[in-house]
PDB file of C-alpha atoms in Angstrom:
ATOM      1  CA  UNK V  22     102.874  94.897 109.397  1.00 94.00           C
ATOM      2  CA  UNK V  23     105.686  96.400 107.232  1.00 96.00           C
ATOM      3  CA  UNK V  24     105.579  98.751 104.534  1.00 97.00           C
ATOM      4  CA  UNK V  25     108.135  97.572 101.448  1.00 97.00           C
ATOM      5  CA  UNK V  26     108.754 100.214  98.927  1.00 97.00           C
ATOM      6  CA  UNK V  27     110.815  99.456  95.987  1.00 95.00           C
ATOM      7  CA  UNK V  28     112.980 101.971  93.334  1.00 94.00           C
ATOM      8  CA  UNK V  29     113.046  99.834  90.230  1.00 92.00           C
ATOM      9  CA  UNK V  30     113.927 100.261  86.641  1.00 90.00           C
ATOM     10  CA  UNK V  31     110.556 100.991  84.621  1.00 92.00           C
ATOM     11  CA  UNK V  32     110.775  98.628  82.698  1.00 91.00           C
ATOM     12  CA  UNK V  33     111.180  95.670  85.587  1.00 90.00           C
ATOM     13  CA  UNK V  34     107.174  96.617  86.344  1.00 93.00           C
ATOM     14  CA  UNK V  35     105.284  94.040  84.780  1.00 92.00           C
ATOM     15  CA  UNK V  36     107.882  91.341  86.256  1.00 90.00           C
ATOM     16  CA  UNK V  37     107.813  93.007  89.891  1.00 92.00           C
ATOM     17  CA  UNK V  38     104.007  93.033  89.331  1.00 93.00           C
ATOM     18  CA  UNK V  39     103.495  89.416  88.329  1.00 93.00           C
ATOM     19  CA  UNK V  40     106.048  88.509  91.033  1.00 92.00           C
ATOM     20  CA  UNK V  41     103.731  90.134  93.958  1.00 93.00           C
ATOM     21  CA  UNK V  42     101.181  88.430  92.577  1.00 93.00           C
ATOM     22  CA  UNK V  43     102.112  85.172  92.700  1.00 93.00           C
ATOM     23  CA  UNK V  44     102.687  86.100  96.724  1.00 93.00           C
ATOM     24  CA  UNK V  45      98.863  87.214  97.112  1.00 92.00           C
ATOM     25  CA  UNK V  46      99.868  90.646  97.956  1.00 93.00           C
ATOM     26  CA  UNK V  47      96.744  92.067  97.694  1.00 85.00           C
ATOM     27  CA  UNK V  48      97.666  95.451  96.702  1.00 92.00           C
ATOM     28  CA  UNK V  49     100.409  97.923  95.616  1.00 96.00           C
ATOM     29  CA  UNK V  50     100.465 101.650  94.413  1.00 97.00           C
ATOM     30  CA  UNK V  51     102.753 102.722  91.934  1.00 97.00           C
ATOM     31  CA  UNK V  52     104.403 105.742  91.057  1.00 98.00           C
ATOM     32  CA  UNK V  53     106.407 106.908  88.118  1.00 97.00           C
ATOM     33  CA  UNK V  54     109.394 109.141  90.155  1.00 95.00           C
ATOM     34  CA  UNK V  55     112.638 110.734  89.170  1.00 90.00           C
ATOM     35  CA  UNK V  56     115.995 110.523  91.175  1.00 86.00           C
ATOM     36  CA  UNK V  57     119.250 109.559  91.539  1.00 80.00           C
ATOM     37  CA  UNK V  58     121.861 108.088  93.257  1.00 80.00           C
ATOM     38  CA  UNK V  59     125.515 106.313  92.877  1.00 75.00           C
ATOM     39  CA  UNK V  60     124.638 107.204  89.061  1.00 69.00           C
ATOM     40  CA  UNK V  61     124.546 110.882  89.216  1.00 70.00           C
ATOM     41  CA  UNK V  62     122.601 111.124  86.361  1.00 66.00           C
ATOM     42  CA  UNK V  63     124.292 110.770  82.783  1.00 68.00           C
ATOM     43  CA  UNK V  64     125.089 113.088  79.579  1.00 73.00           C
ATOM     44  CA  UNK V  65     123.485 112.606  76.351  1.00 71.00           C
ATOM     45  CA  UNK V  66     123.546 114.295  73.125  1.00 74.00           C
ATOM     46  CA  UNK V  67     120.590 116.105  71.362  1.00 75.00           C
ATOM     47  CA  UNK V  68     120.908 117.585  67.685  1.00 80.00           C
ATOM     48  CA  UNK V  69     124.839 118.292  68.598  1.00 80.00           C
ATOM     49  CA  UNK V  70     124.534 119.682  71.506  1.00 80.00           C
ATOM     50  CA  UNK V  71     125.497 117.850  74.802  1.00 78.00           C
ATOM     51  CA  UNK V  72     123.067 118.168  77.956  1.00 73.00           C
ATOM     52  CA  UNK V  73     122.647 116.342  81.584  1.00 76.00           C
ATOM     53  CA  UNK V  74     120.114 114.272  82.645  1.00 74.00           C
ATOM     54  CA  UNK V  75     120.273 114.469  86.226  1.00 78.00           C
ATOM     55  CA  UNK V  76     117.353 113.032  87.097  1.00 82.00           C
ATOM     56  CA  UNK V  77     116.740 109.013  86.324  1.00 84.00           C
ATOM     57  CA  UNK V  78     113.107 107.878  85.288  1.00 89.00           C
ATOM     58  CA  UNK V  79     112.269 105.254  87.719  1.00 92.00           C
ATOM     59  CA  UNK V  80     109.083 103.636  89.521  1.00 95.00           C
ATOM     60  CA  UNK V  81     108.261 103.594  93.151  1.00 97.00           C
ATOM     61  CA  UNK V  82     106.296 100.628  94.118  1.00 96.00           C
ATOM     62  CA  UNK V  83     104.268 100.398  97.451  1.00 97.00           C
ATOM     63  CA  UNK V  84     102.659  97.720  99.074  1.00 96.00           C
ATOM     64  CA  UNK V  85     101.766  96.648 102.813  1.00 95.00           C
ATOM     65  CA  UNK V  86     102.094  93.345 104.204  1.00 95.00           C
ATOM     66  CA  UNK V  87     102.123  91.266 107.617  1.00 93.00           C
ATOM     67  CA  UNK V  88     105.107  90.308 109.155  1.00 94.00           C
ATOM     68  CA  UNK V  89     104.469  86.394 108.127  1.00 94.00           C
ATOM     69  CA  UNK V  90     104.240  87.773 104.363  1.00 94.00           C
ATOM     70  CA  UNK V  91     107.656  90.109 104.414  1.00 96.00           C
ATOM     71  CA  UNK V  92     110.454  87.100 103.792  1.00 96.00           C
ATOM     72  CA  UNK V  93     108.563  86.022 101.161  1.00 95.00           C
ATOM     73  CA  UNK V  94     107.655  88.985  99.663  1.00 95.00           C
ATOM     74  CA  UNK V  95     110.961  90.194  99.847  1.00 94.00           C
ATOM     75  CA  UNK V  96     112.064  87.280  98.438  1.00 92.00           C
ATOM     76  CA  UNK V  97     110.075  87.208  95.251  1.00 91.00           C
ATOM     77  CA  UNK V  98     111.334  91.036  94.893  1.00 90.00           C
ATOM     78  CA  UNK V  99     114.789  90.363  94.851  1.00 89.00           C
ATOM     79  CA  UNK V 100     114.429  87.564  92.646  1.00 87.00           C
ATOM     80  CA  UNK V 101     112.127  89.142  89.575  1.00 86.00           C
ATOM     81  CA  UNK V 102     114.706  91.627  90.030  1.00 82.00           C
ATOM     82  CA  UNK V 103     117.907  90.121  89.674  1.00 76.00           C
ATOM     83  CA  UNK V 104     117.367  87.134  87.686  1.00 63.00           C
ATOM     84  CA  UNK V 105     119.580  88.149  84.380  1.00 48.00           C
ATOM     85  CA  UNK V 106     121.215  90.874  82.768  1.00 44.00           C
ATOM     86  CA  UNK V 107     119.146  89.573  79.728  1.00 44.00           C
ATOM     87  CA  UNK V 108     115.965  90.181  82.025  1.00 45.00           C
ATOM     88  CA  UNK V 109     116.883  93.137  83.435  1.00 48.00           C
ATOM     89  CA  UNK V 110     118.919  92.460  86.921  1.00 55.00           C
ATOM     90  CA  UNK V 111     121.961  94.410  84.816  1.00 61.00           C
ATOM     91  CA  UNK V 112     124.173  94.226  88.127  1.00 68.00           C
ATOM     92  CA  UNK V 113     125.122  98.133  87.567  1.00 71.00           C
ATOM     93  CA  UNK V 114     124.529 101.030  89.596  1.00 74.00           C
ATOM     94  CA  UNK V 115     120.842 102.543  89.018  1.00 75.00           C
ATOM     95  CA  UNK V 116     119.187  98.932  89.637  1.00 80.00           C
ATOM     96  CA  UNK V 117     116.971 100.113  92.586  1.00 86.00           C
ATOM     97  CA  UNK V 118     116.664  99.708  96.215  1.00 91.00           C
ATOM     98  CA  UNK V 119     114.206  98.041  98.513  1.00 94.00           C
ATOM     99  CA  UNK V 120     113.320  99.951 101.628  1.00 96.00           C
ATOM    100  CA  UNK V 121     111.167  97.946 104.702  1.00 97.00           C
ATOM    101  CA  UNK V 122     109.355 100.341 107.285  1.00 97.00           C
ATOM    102  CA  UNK V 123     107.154  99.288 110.191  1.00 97.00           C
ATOM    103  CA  UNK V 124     103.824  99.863 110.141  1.00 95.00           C
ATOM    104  CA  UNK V 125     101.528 100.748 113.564  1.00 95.00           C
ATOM    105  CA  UNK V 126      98.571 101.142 112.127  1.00 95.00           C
ATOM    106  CA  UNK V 127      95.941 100.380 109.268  1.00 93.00           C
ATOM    107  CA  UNK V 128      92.295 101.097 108.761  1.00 94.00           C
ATOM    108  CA  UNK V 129      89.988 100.136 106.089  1.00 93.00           C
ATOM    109  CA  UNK V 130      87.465 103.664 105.596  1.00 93.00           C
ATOM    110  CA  UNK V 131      84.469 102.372 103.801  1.00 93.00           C
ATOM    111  CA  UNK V 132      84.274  99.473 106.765  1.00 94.00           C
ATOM    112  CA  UNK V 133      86.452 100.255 109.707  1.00 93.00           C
ATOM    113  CA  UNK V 134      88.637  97.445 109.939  1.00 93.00           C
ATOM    114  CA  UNK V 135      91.738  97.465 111.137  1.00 93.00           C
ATOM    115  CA  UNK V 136      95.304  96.073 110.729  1.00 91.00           C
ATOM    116  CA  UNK V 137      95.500  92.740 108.950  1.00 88.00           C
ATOM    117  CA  UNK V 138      91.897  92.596 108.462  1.00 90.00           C
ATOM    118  CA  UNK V 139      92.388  96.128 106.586  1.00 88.00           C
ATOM    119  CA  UNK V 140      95.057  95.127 103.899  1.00 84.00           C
TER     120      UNK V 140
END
């Protein structure tokens, strides 16, 4: 099993979501998050005066999946986000990241199963 967790734009959510979907991942928790990375933040002005935004706005999505699920799962990622600039894939620094971790280990509480039969 392998945990995927993706950095995305906020407002690439409902595509990623819809795109997950259409994979029958069964579940995924999401998180609104700040960070940065290559971008270092930006400067914007406010009423004159000229502050830093270090910090980005973006979402962390989290889902769990078998190992005969992760190609296309990863797949379907990649593609809702980098389809077009119009879309949102704006090929510029800030776009995200997907990260893929092994998991050991999963149990259901309320009924006790375990791996596979847990997700």
């Amino acid at each position: 099993m392998k945990l995927i967790t993706a950095i995305i734009r906020p407002f690439k959510l409902d595509e990623v979501r819809e795109a997950l979907s259409r994979e029958n991942v069964s579940g995924i928790t999401v998180t609104e998050v700040k960070g940065f990375g290559r971008q270092k933040g930006h400067t914007e002005l406010y009423r004159g005066a000229e502050y830093v935004v270090e910090f980005l706005p973006k979402i962390k999505i989290e889902t769990v999946v078998t190992d005969e699920q992760l190609d296309p799962v990863l797949e379907a990622l990649q593609t809702s986000l980098v389809k077009t600039a119009s879309i949102g894939g704006t090929g510029k620094v800030g776009d995200g990241k997907i990260f893929v971790t092994t998991i050991d280990q999963v149990i259901r509480i309320r009924t006790g199963e375990i791996d596979a039969d847990a997700l």
